């Protein structure tokens, strides 16, 4: 599906030239890079070089990951309050100052070779990231509009995982200096971490002001009561809350892979430490590419229809990774990068790892954008803090769960296979609980795969406030195509008979479409439908109506019925005229004789159809004749 508008918004890469985005991007990029230089170097040192009796190499990644995540659980609620109460520029600079202090302490720990001090610094870096988390995701909606939000989130997600990639490569290289010299590796890691922290503080100086959204907020310093309050606040919007759970599951999923890649390379692939870097490159580039593709696939809208697509990929390719990594032959000596890549079986593993991580990028970015756009501005940072709390719980559960499975003799490939099956179950559960995801997925597939859907004038579809969308009625999937065109859910007023159509009827029930019968046939149902339509508008939502009262029998616009005027008499509301084009004659439309859906692939796949959207008609000035004339003119374009 493509959109054309009266004014073009800059794409996600153009944001990198603008002060409202670029300095903040580099702050989060450098912060994530520094976290991972230090974490990965420390992990590699205790996995491959330094013997620590209380932290065996197989458990090092899990222990370090758990220590880093613990502050998210304890202090996210406080961080969310601070991000709502204070200017986000001020908080950003404070966080970068804190990073400089942590890296100074880490430098001392590295020079002393103190594993305990270094593990403490891991916890402090977790606190640093905890404080920055609500700032990061609450900052974007203050500076980006709805059409830029998916791209902005994609850039942030891409930047985070590229930073993870570069940080892990740097940490791996620095920790693998020749002769196993602990002091030499420590010195190099320390210098790198301090330099990156300084660069991050310089970038923070150029972050623009972001006024507080709740300056009068009284901070509750009790992390336990405030954590509970934040979770209840998030739960008040059920779509947002279940999206938080969906994101947290993605972090559970990702944590399993990120913590197990070193052991997977060593114990399953029988490879040298350098192959760990290759796997991290593949994983991080995959997530980054998936995140960047979100803007293209969503056409600069918040498109949650991509989430089920990502979930399918996460399960499918994780399960194939399990199959591909089971029963690999044991080499005479550990694989180097070149000998590893020389084995055809290993390319299947790399492709699976790349595709499952790209799917995770497609899955996560629209969810973050949905939370940002659906959360009230005054509470946005606290809801994001609730997300971080849930993320921490899920990642700690991942570490504990994987640890238990490993201690009971499960192999890493078996754990990946279990994760693939769990992901399918969790995804199905979320999408049934929140049908909007499933509906948007169906709409995305229809508008991108079955049809080549082009929308002209999409900027006229409002992103906030009540409006009535009025369209001609050409086929059984008109409502699904309008869903694909709109950045917000639409409640449709639809002929009660369409609910009896297999599959489509079920979909429209999921969409909470309002059944309406002709007044002469069932006056009570007719009045009930008008009351329900009025309630939709009273709640500030979008109402979709096909005023012809039925699907056209000949492809031409039929006379409009008066129900639309009764709705507007009750509640004067802006009306958006629109017209579907080139849909007549397709599989879902009627043909001469009145029958639809009898010739599959009547026009093949990806046949072009369009939607022309007109400017809103003034409240209180709509007439039935004028409205029909507007739709007719749009249809004739």
mmCIF file of C-alpha atoms in Angstrom, residues 147-495:
data_model
loop_
_atom_site.group_PDB
_atom_site.id
_atom_site.type_symbol
_atom_site.label_atom_id
_atom_site.label_comp_id
_atom_site.label_asym_id
_atom_site.label_seq_id
_atom_site.Cartn_x
_atom_site.Cartn_y
_atom_site.Cartn_z
ATOM 1 C CA UNK A 147 3.722 10.116 10.377
ATOM 2 C CA UNK A 148 7.285 10.363 11.686
ATOM 3 C CA UNK A 149 6.857 8.247 14.804
ATOM 4 C CA UNK A 150 7.290 4.801 13.229
ATOM 5 C CA UNK A 151 10.367 5.958 11.328
ATOM 6 C CA UNK A 152 11.808 7.646 14.413
ATOM 7 C CA UNK A 153 11.281 4.532 16.511
ATOM 8 C CA UNK A 154 12.777 2.460 13.719
ATOM 9 C CA UNK A 155 15.888 4.650 13.729
ATOM 10 C CA UNK A 156 16.171 4.403 17.524
ATOM 11 C CA UNK A 157 15.744 0.623 17.417
ATOM 12 C CA UNK A 158 18.211 0.362 14.549
ATOM 13 C CA UNK A 159 20.662 2.588 16.396
ATOM 14 C CA UNK A 160 20.313 0.552 19.575
ATOM 15 C CA UNK A 161 21.093 -2.738 17.870
ATOM 16 C CA UNK A 162 23.870 -1.321 15.698
ATOM 17 C CA UNK A 163 25.318 0.087 18.926
ATOM 18 C CA UNK A 164 24.957 -3.360 20.522
ATOM 19 C CA UNK A 165 26.690 -4.829 17.483
ATOM 20 C CA UNK A 166 29.569 -2.350 17.458
ATOM 21 C CA UNK A 167 29.858 -2.468 21.235
ATOM 22 C CA UNK A 168 30.035 -6.254 21.214
ATOM 23 C CA UNK A 169 32.566 -6.275 18.371
ATOM 24 C CA UNK A 170 34.710 -3.703 20.185
ATOM 25 C CA UNK A 171 34.319 -5.502 23.502
ATOM 26 C CA UNK A 172 35.162 -8.835 21.886
ATOM 27 C CA UNK A 173 38.223 -7.476 20.102
ATOM 28 C CA UNK A 174 39.506 -5.631 23.162
ATOM 29 C CA UNK A 175 39.003 -8.620 25.455
ATOM 30 C CA UNK A 176 40.736 -10.946 22.973
ATOM 31 C CA UNK A 177 44.045 -9.099 22.790
ATOM 32 C CA UNK A 178 46.986 -11.470 22.228
ATOM 33 C CA UNK A 179 48.852 -13.411 24.912
ATOM 34 C CA UNK A 180 45.815 -13.356 27.220
ATOM 35 C CA UNK A 181 47.163 -10.255 28.939
ATOM 36 C CA UNK A 182 44.472 -9.258 31.455
ATOM 37 C CA UNK A 183 46.091 -5.902 32.168
ATOM 38 C CA UNK A 184 46.485 -5.027 28.473
ATOM 39 C CA UNK A 185 42.852 -5.932 27.694
ATOM 40 C CA UNK A 186 41.647 -4.052 30.766
ATOM 41 C CA UNK A 187 43.518 -0.914 29.828
ATOM 42 C CA UNK A 188 42.108 -0.926 26.291
ATOM 43 C CA UNK A 189 38.532 -1.523 27.487
ATOM 44 C CA UNK A 190 38.833 1.257 30.074
ATOM 45 C CA UNK A 191 40.097 3.825 27.562
ATOM 46 C CA UNK A 192 37.373 2.934 25.048
ATOM 47 C CA UNK A 193 34.577 3.209 27.634
ATOM 48 C CA UNK A 194 35.730 6.587 28.930
ATOM 49 C CA UNK A 195 36.090 8.028 25.404
ATOM 50 C CA UNK A 196 32.605 6.867 24.391
ATOM 51 C CA UNK A 197 31.112 8.299 27.610
ATOM 52 C CA UNK A 198 32.709 11.687 26.898
ATOM 53 C CA UNK A 199 31.335 11.694 23.329
ATOM 54 C CA UNK A 200 27.871 10.904 24.696
ATOM 55 C CA UNK A 201 28.049 13.833 27.114
ATOM 56 C CA UNK A 202 29.027 16.159 24.255
ATOM 57 C CA UNK A 203 26.024 14.975 22.205
ATOM 58 C CA UNK A 204 23.732 15.553 25.211
ATOM 59 C CA UNK A 205 24.711 19.227 25.215
ATOM 60 C CA UNK A 206 22.917 19.698 21.876
ATOM 61 C CA UNK A 207 19.644 17.932 22.771
ATOM 62 C CA UNK A 208 16.805 20.498 22.507
ATOM 63 C CA UNK A 209 14.543 21.411 25.396
ATOM 64 C CA UNK A 210 11.610 19.075 26.043
ATOM 65 C CA UNK A 211 9.254 20.728 28.556
ATOM 66 C CA UNK A 212 7.921 18.499 31.349
ATOM 67 C CA UNK A 213 4.464 17.051 30.746
ATOM 68 C CA UNK A 214 3.509 16.902 34.456
ATOM 69 C CA UNK A 215 5.596 19.586 36.234
ATOM 70 C CA UNK A 216 3.353 19.536 39.300
ATOM 71 C CA UNK A 217 3.787 15.807 39.868
ATOM 72 C CA UNK A 218 4.745 14.849 43.409
ATOM 73 C CA UNK A 219 7.360 12.106 43.197
ATOM 74 C CA UNK A 220 6.671 8.938 45.178
ATOM 75 C CA UNK A 221 10.113 7.605 46.151
ATOM 76 C CA UNK A 222 8.785 4.242 47.317
ATOM 77 C CA UNK A 223 9.694 1.991 44.353
ATOM 78 C CA UNK A 224 7.315 -0.794 45.339
ATOM 79 C CA UNK A 225 4.109 1.233 45.737
ATOM 80 C CA UNK A 226 4.958 3.341 42.682
ATOM 81 C CA UNK A 227 5.691 0.247 40.585
ATOM 82 C CA UNK A 228 2.242 -1.092 41.463
ATOM 83 C CA UNK A 229 0.677 2.298 40.690
ATOM 84 C CA UNK A 230 2.400 2.434 37.294
ATOM 85 C CA UNK A 231 1.216 -1.038 36.362
ATOM 86 C CA UNK A 232 -2.351 -0.088 37.309
ATOM 87 C CA UNK A 233 -2.041 3.123 35.292
ATOM 88 C CA UNK A 234 -0.918 1.172 32.234
ATOM 89 C CA UNK A 235 -3.717 -1.353 32.762
ATOM 90 C CA UNK A 236 -6.324 1.415 32.504
ATOM 91 C CA UNK A 237 -5.858 1.340 28.704
ATOM 92 C CA UNK A 238 -6.203 -2.333 27.877
ATOM 93 C CA UNK A 239 -4.816 -2.112 24.320
ATOM 94 C CA UNK A 240 -1.726 -0.267 25.604
ATOM 95 C CA UNK A 241 -1.299 -2.659 28.535
ATOM 96 C CA UNK A 242 -1.464 -5.760 26.380
ATOM 97 C CA UNK A 243 0.950 -4.124 23.962
ATOM 98 C CA UNK A 244 3.331 -3.677 26.906
ATOM 99 C CA UNK A 245 3.035 -7.404 27.544
ATOM 100 C CA UNK A 246 3.733 -8.048 23.878
ATOM 101 C CA UNK A 247 6.911 -5.940 23.960
ATOM 102 C CA UNK A 248 8.013 -7.614 27.180
ATOM 103 C CA UNK A 249 7.617 -10.996 25.541
ATOM 104 C CA UNK A 250 9.843 -9.791 22.684
ATOM 105 C CA UNK A 251 12.534 -8.887 25.234
ATOM 106 C CA UNK A 252 12.130 -12.327 26.854
ATOM 107 C CA UNK A 253 12.648 -13.833 23.410
ATOM 108 C CA UNK A 254 15.614 -11.601 22.576
ATOM 109 C CA UNK A 255 17.237 -12.088 25.988
ATOM 110 C CA UNK A 256 17.430 -15.834 25.407
ATOM 111 C CA UNK A 257 19.369 -15.320 22.184
ATOM 112 C CA UNK A 258 21.597 -12.457 23.355
ATOM 113 C CA UNK A 259 22.674 -14.217 26.564
ATOM 114 C CA UNK A 260 23.225 -17.601 24.917
ATOM 115 C CA UNK A 261 25.110 -16.605 21.755
ATOM 116 C CA UNK A 262 28.602 -17.010 23.368
ATOM 117 C CA UNK A 263 27.743 -20.467 24.769
ATOM 118 C CA UNK A 264 25.926 -21.391 21.525
ATOM 119 C CA UNK A 265 29.070 -20.589 19.518
ATOM 120 C CA UNK A 266 31.367 -22.426 21.919
ATOM 121 C CA UNK A 267 29.344 -25.519 22.891
ATOM 122 C CA UNK A 268 26.963 -26.082 19.950
ATOM 123 C CA UNK A 269 28.852 -24.768 16.941
ATOM 124 C CA UNK A 270 32.267 -25.741 18.392
ATOM 125 C CA UNK A 271 33.667 -22.415 17.247
ATOM 126 C CA UNK A 272 36.306 -19.977 18.406
ATOM 127 C CA UNK A 273 35.498 -16.704 20.161
ATOM 128 C CA UNK A 274 35.735 -14.814 16.860
ATOM 129 C CA UNK A 275 32.620 -16.635 15.583
ATOM 130 C CA UNK A 276 30.649 -15.105 18.472
ATOM 131 C CA UNK A 277 31.230 -11.732 16.827
ATOM 132 C CA UNK A 278 29.910 -13.051 13.507
ATOM 133 C CA UNK A 279 26.718 -14.282 15.191
ATOM 134 C CA UNK A 280 26.273 -10.945 16.980
ATOM 135 C CA UNK A 281 26.735 -9.087 13.689
ATOM 136 C CA UNK A 282 24.069 -11.207 12.009
ATOM 137 C CA UNK A 283 21.620 -10.838 14.917
ATOM 138 C CA UNK A 284 22.072 -7.075 15.333
ATOM 139 C CA UNK A 285 21.974 -6.264 11.613
ATOM 140 C CA UNK A 286 18.799 -8.359 11.330
ATOM 141 C CA UNK A 287 17.008 -6.419 14.074
ATOM 142 C CA UNK A 288 18.244 -3.109 12.647
ATOM 143 C CA UNK A 289 17.015 -3.952 9.143
ATOM 144 C CA UNK A 290 13.627 -5.132 10.439
ATOM 145 C CA UNK A 291 13.251 -1.905 12.422
ATOM 146 C CA UNK A 292 14.119 0.263 9.410
ATOM 147 C CA UNK A 293 11.726 -1.637 7.131
ATOM 148 C CA UNK A 294 8.813 -0.745 9.428
ATOM 149 C CA UNK A 295 8.507 2.757 7.978
ATOM 150 C CA UNK A 296 8.473 1.435 4.404
ATOM 151 C CA UNK A 297 5.979 -1.341 5.163
ATOM 152 C CA UNK A 298 3.736 0.974 7.206
ATOM 153 C CA UNK A 299 3.901 3.897 4.742
ATOM 154 C CA UNK A 300 4.717 6.359 7.547
ATOM 155 C CA UNK A 301 1.812 5.412 9.747
ATOM 156 C CA UNK A 302 1.737 3.540 13.042
ATOM 157 C CA UNK A 303 0.952 0.147 11.469
ATOM 158 C CA UNK A 304 0.410 -2.556 14.085
ATOM 159 C CA UNK A 305 -0.549 -4.992 11.335
ATOM 160 C CA UNK A 306 3.196 -5.670 11.072
ATOM 161 C CA UNK A 307 3.251 -7.188 14.567
ATOM 162 C CA UNK A 308 1.630 -10.546 13.638
ATOM 163 C CA UNK A 309 3.903 -10.702 10.574
ATOM 164 C CA UNK A 310 6.910 -10.320 12.864
ATOM 165 C CA UNK A 311 5.553 -12.892 15.326
ATOM 166 C CA UNK A 312 5.141 -15.473 12.566
ATOM 167 C CA UNK A 313 8.744 -14.926 11.468
ATOM 168 C CA UNK A 314 10.033 -15.132 15.046
ATOM 169 C CA UNK A 315 8.511 -18.595 15.502
ATOM 170 C CA UNK A 316 9.146 -19.958 12.022
ATOM 171 C CA UNK A 317 12.843 -19.099 11.826
ATOM 172 C CA UNK A 318 13.593 -19.905 15.475
ATOM 173 C CA UNK A 319 12.173 -23.384 14.955
ATOM 174 C CA UNK A 320 14.246 -23.858 11.812
ATOM 175 C CA UNK A 321 17.303 -22.694 13.776
ATOM 176 C CA UNK A 322 16.591 -25.488 16.276
ATOM 177 C CA UNK A 323 16.440 -28.005 13.433
ATOM 178 C CA UNK A 324 19.554 -26.613 11.737
ATOM 179 C CA UNK A 325 21.704 -26.623 14.907
ATOM 180 C CA UNK A 326 20.762 -30.107 16.141
ATOM 181 C CA UNK A 327 23.223 -32.932 15.578
ATOM 182 C CA UNK A 328 26.075 -30.893 14.083
ATOM 183 C CA UNK A 329 29.304 -32.820 13.499
ATOM 184 C CA UNK A 330 32.140 -32.257 15.997
ATOM 185 C CA UNK A 331 35.195 -30.762 14.218
ATOM 186 C CA UNK A 332 38.773 -31.852 14.886
ATOM 187 C CA UNK A 333 39.489 -28.370 16.234
ATOM 188 C CA UNK A 334 37.323 -25.336 17.003
ATOM 189 C CA UNK A 335 36.135 -23.516 13.871
ATOM 190 C CA UNK A 336 37.719 -20.218 12.955
ATOM 191 C CA UNK A 337 35.559 -17.687 11.109
ATOM 192 C CA UNK A 338 36.766 -18.893 7.701
ATOM 193 C CA UNK A 339 36.338 -22.598 8.450
ATOM 194 C CA UNK A 340 32.950 -21.916 10.028
ATOM 195 C CA UNK A 341 31.703 -20.085 6.942
ATOM 196 C CA UNK A 342 33.080 -22.850 4.701
ATOM 197 C CA UNK A 343 30.455 -25.276 6.049
ATOM 198 C CA UNK A 344 27.149 -25.084 4.056
ATOM 199 C CA UNK A 345 25.143 -26.172 7.124
ATOM 200 C CA UNK A 346 26.315 -23.084 8.982
ATOM 201 C CA UNK A 347 24.835 -20.738 6.359
ATOM 202 C CA UNK A 348 21.374 -22.060 7.178
ATOM 203 C CA UNK A 349 22.015 -21.172 10.824
ATOM 204 C CA UNK A 350 23.120 -17.666 9.895
ATOM 205 C CA UNK A 351 20.090 -17.112 7.627
ATOM 206 C CA UNK A 352 17.716 -18.304 10.370
ATOM 207 C CA UNK A 353 19.375 -16.053 12.943
ATOM 208 C CA UNK A 354 19.190 -13.076 10.587
ATOM 209 C CA UNK A 355 15.524 -13.607 9.648
ATOM 210 C CA UNK A 356 14.282 -14.258 13.179
ATOM 211 C CA UNK A 357 16.005 -11.082 14.369
ATOM 212 C CA UNK A 358 14.585 -9.068 11.441
ATOM 213 C CA UNK A 359 11.151 -10.400 12.381
ATOM 214 C CA UNK A 360 11.733 -9.199 15.965
ATOM 215 C CA UNK A 361 12.430 -5.706 14.588
ATOM 216 C CA UNK A 362 9.159 -5.749 12.621
ATOM 217 C CA UNK A 363 7.365 -6.942 15.755
ATOM 218 C CA UNK A 364 8.673 -4.392 18.237
ATOM 219 C CA UNK A 365 8.750 -0.998 16.486
ATOM 220 C CA UNK A 366 4.988 -0.706 15.779
ATOM 221 C CA UNK A 367 4.226 -1.723 19.369
ATOM 222 C CA UNK A 368 6.459 1.022 20.758
ATOM 223 C CA UNK A 369 4.863 3.573 18.419
ATOM 224 C CA UNK A 370 1.357 2.443 19.413
ATOM 225 C CA UNK A 371 2.148 2.878 23.115
ATOM 226 C CA UNK A 372 3.567 6.340 22.498
ATOM 227 C CA UNK A 373 0.613 7.555 20.461
ATOM 228 C CA UNK A 374 -2.142 5.978 22.583
ATOM 229 C CA UNK A 375 -0.756 6.992 26.005
ATOM 230 C CA UNK A 376 -1.877 10.317 27.520
ATOM 231 C CA UNK A 377 0.931 12.861 27.269
ATOM 232 C CA UNK A 378 0.902 13.678 30.980
ATOM 233 C CA UNK A 379 1.457 10.005 31.916
ATOM 234 C CA UNK A 380 3.446 8.775 28.923
ATOM 235 C CA UNK A 381 6.828 8.408 30.648
ATOM 236 C CA UNK A 382 5.270 6.549 33.575
ATOM 237 C CA UNK A 383 3.514 4.129 31.228
ATOM 238 C CA UNK A 384 6.835 3.586 29.447
ATOM 239 C CA UNK A 385 8.366 3.013 32.875
ATOM 240 C CA UNK A 386 5.699 0.352 33.454
ATOM 241 C CA UNK A 387 6.847 -1.178 30.172
ATOM 242 C CA UNK A 388 10.437 -1.223 31.434
ATOM 243 C CA UNK A 389 9.340 -2.888 34.666
ATOM 244 C CA UNK A 390 7.543 -5.612 32.740
ATOM 245 C CA UNK A 391 10.515 -5.944 30.368
ATOM 246 C CA UNK A 392 12.808 -6.464 33.355
ATOM 247 C CA UNK A 393 10.512 -9.088 34.860
ATOM 248 C CA UNK A 394 10.345 -10.969 31.576
ATOM 249 C CA UNK A 395 14.117 -10.798 30.971
ATOM 250 C CA UNK A 396 14.891 -11.984 34.505
ATOM 251 C CA UNK A 397 12.362 -14.782 33.971
ATOM 252 C CA UNK A 398 14.178 -15.624 30.719
ATOM 253 C CA UNK A 399 17.526 -15.828 32.527
ATOM 254 C CA UNK A 400 16.100 -17.970 35.316
ATOM 255 C CA UNK A 401 14.127 -20.169 32.936
ATOM 256 C CA UNK A 402 17.090 -20.799 30.646
ATOM 257 C CA UNK A 403 19.292 -21.476 33.667
ATOM 258 C CA UNK A 404 16.810 -24.069 34.924
ATOM 259 C CA UNK A 405 16.565 -25.756 31.536
ATOM 260 C CA UNK A 406 20.349 -25.878 31.179
ATOM 261 C CA UNK A 407 20.734 -27.331 34.682
ATOM 262 C CA UNK A 408 18.212 -30.059 33.788
ATOM 263 C CA UNK A 409 20.210 -31.121 30.764
ATOM 264 C CA UNK A 410 18.420 -29.298 27.949
ATOM 265 C CA UNK A 411 20.690 -28.258 25.092
ATOM 266 C CA UNK A 412 20.704 -24.725 23.698
ATOM 267 C CA UNK A 413 19.099 -25.882 20.384
ATOM 268 C CA UNK A 414 16.311 -27.547 22.381
ATOM 269 C CA UNK A 415 15.753 -24.307 24.299
ATOM 270 C CA UNK A 416 15.492 -22.441 20.972
ATOM 271 C CA UNK A 417 12.904 -24.969 19.751
ATOM 272 C CA UNK A 418 10.870 -24.564 22.960
ATOM 273 C CA UNK A 419 11.067 -20.784 22.565
ATOM 274 C CA UNK A 420 9.740 -20.998 18.995
ATOM 275 C CA UNK A 421 6.690 -22.957 20.164
ATOM 276 C CA UNK A 422 6.114 -20.674 23.163
ATOM 277 C CA UNK A 423 6.292 -17.626 20.894
ATOM 278 C CA UNK A 424 3.562 -19.049 18.655
ATOM 279 C CA UNK A 425 1.326 -19.693 21.674
ATOM 280 C CA UNK A 426 1.957 -16.267 23.266
ATOM 281 C CA UNK A 427 1.453 -14.422 19.969
ATOM 282 C CA UNK A 428 -1.836 -16.209 19.265
ATOM 283 C CA UNK A 429 -3.016 -15.404 22.799
ATOM 284 C CA UNK A 430 -2.144 -11.686 22.501
ATOM 285 C CA UNK A 431 -3.772 -11.321 19.090
ATOM 286 C CA UNK A 432 -6.982 -12.966 20.257
ATOM 287 C CA UNK A 433 -7.034 -10.729 23.350
ATOM 288 C CA UNK A 434 -6.380 -7.616 21.225
ATOM 289 C CA UNK A 435 -8.133 -8.288 17.890
ATOM 290 C CA UNK A 436 -6.940 -4.925 16.541
ATOM 291 C CA UNK A 437 -3.546 -6.503 15.814
ATOM 292 C CA UNK A 438 -5.090 -9.366 13.864
ATOM 293 C CA UNK A 439 -7.461 -7.065 11.986
ATOM 294 C CA UNK A 440 -4.666 -4.718 11.001
ATOM 295 C CA UNK A 441 -2.608 -7.708 9.846
ATOM 296 C CA UNK A 442 -5.453 -8.900 7.596
ATOM 297 C CA UNK A 443 -5.824 -5.349 6.270
ATOM 298 C CA UNK A 444 -2.059 -5.081 5.675
ATOM 299 C CA UNK A 445 -1.943 -8.385 3.772
ATOM 300 C CA UNK A 446 -4.985 -7.446 1.669
ATOM 301 C CA UNK A 447 -3.634 -4.006 0.801
ATOM 302 C CA UNK A 448 -0.052 -5.115 0.129
ATOM 303 C CA UNK A 449 -0.293 -8.661 -1.237
ATOM 304 C CA UNK A 450 -3.768 -9.267 -2.682
ATOM 305 C CA UNK A 451 -4.129 -5.714 -4.002
ATOM 306 C CA UNK A 452 -1.662 -2.936 -4.774
ATOM 307 C CA UNK A 453 -3.448 -0.321 -2.715
ATOM 308 C CA UNK A 454 -2.747 3.378 -3.296
ATOM 309 C CA UNK A 455 -4.202 6.065 -1.057
ATOM 310 C CA UNK A 456 -4.448 9.668 -2.251
ATOM 311 C CA UNK A 457 -5.036 12.356 0.360
ATOM 312 C CA UNK A 458 -4.414 10.195 3.447
ATOM 313 C CA UNK A 459 -3.522 13.342 5.417
ATOM 314 C CA UNK A 460 -7.260 14.127 5.525
ATOM 315 C CA UNK A 461 -7.948 11.086 7.753
ATOM 316 C CA UNK A 462 -7.709 12.586 11.244
ATOM 317 C CA UNK A 463 -5.263 11.119 13.760
ATOM 318 C CA UNK A 464 -7.278 12.542 16.685
ATOM 319 C CA UNK A 465 -10.902 13.334 17.437
ATOM 320 C CA UNK A 466 -14.266 12.102 16.181
ATOM 321 C CA UNK A 467 -15.082 11.981 12.469
ATOM 322 C CA UNK A 468 -17.428 10.161 10.106
ATOM 323 C CA UNK A 469 -15.753 8.448 7.145
ATOM 324 C CA UNK A 470 -18.179 8.152 4.234
ATOM 325 C CA UNK A 471 -17.298 5.891 1.304
ATOM 326 C CA UNK A 472 -18.838 4.182 -1.702
ATOM 327 C CA UNK A 473 -19.541 0.441 -1.334
ATOM 328 C CA UNK A 474 -17.941 -1.719 -4.021
ATOM 329 C CA UNK A 475 -17.006 -5.035 -2.409
ATOM 330 C CA UNK A 476 -17.100 -7.236 0.671
ATOM 331 C CA UNK A 477 -13.647 -6.024 1.740
ATOM 332 C CA UNK A 478 -14.228 -2.265 1.521
ATOM 333 C CA UNK A 479 -14.107 -1.956 5.306
ATOM 334 C CA UNK A 480 -10.836 -3.907 5.484
ATOM 335 C CA UNK A 481 -9.213 -1.593 2.946
ATOM 336 C CA UNK A 482 -10.380 1.471 4.854
ATOM 337 C CA UNK A 483 -8.832 -0.064 7.996
ATOM 338 C CA UNK A 484 -5.552 -0.327 6.097
ATOM 339 C CA UNK A 485 -5.743 3.344 5.084
ATOM 340 C CA UNK A 486 -6.513 4.706 8.547
ATOM 341 C CA UNK A 487 -3.907 5.230 11.281
ATOM 342 C CA UNK A 488 -6.661 4.615 13.870
ATOM 343 C CA UNK A 489 -9.306 1.939 14.413
ATOM 344 C CA UNK A 490 -12.634 2.533 12.641
ATOM 345 C CA UNK A 491 -16.022 1.340 13.911
ATOM 346 C CA UNK A 492 -18.174 0.536 10.891
ATOM 347 C CA UNK A 493 -21.941 0.725 10.518
ATOM 348 C CA UNK A 494 -22.653 -2.326 8.323
ATOM 349 C CA UNK A 495 -25.574 -4.222 6.839
#
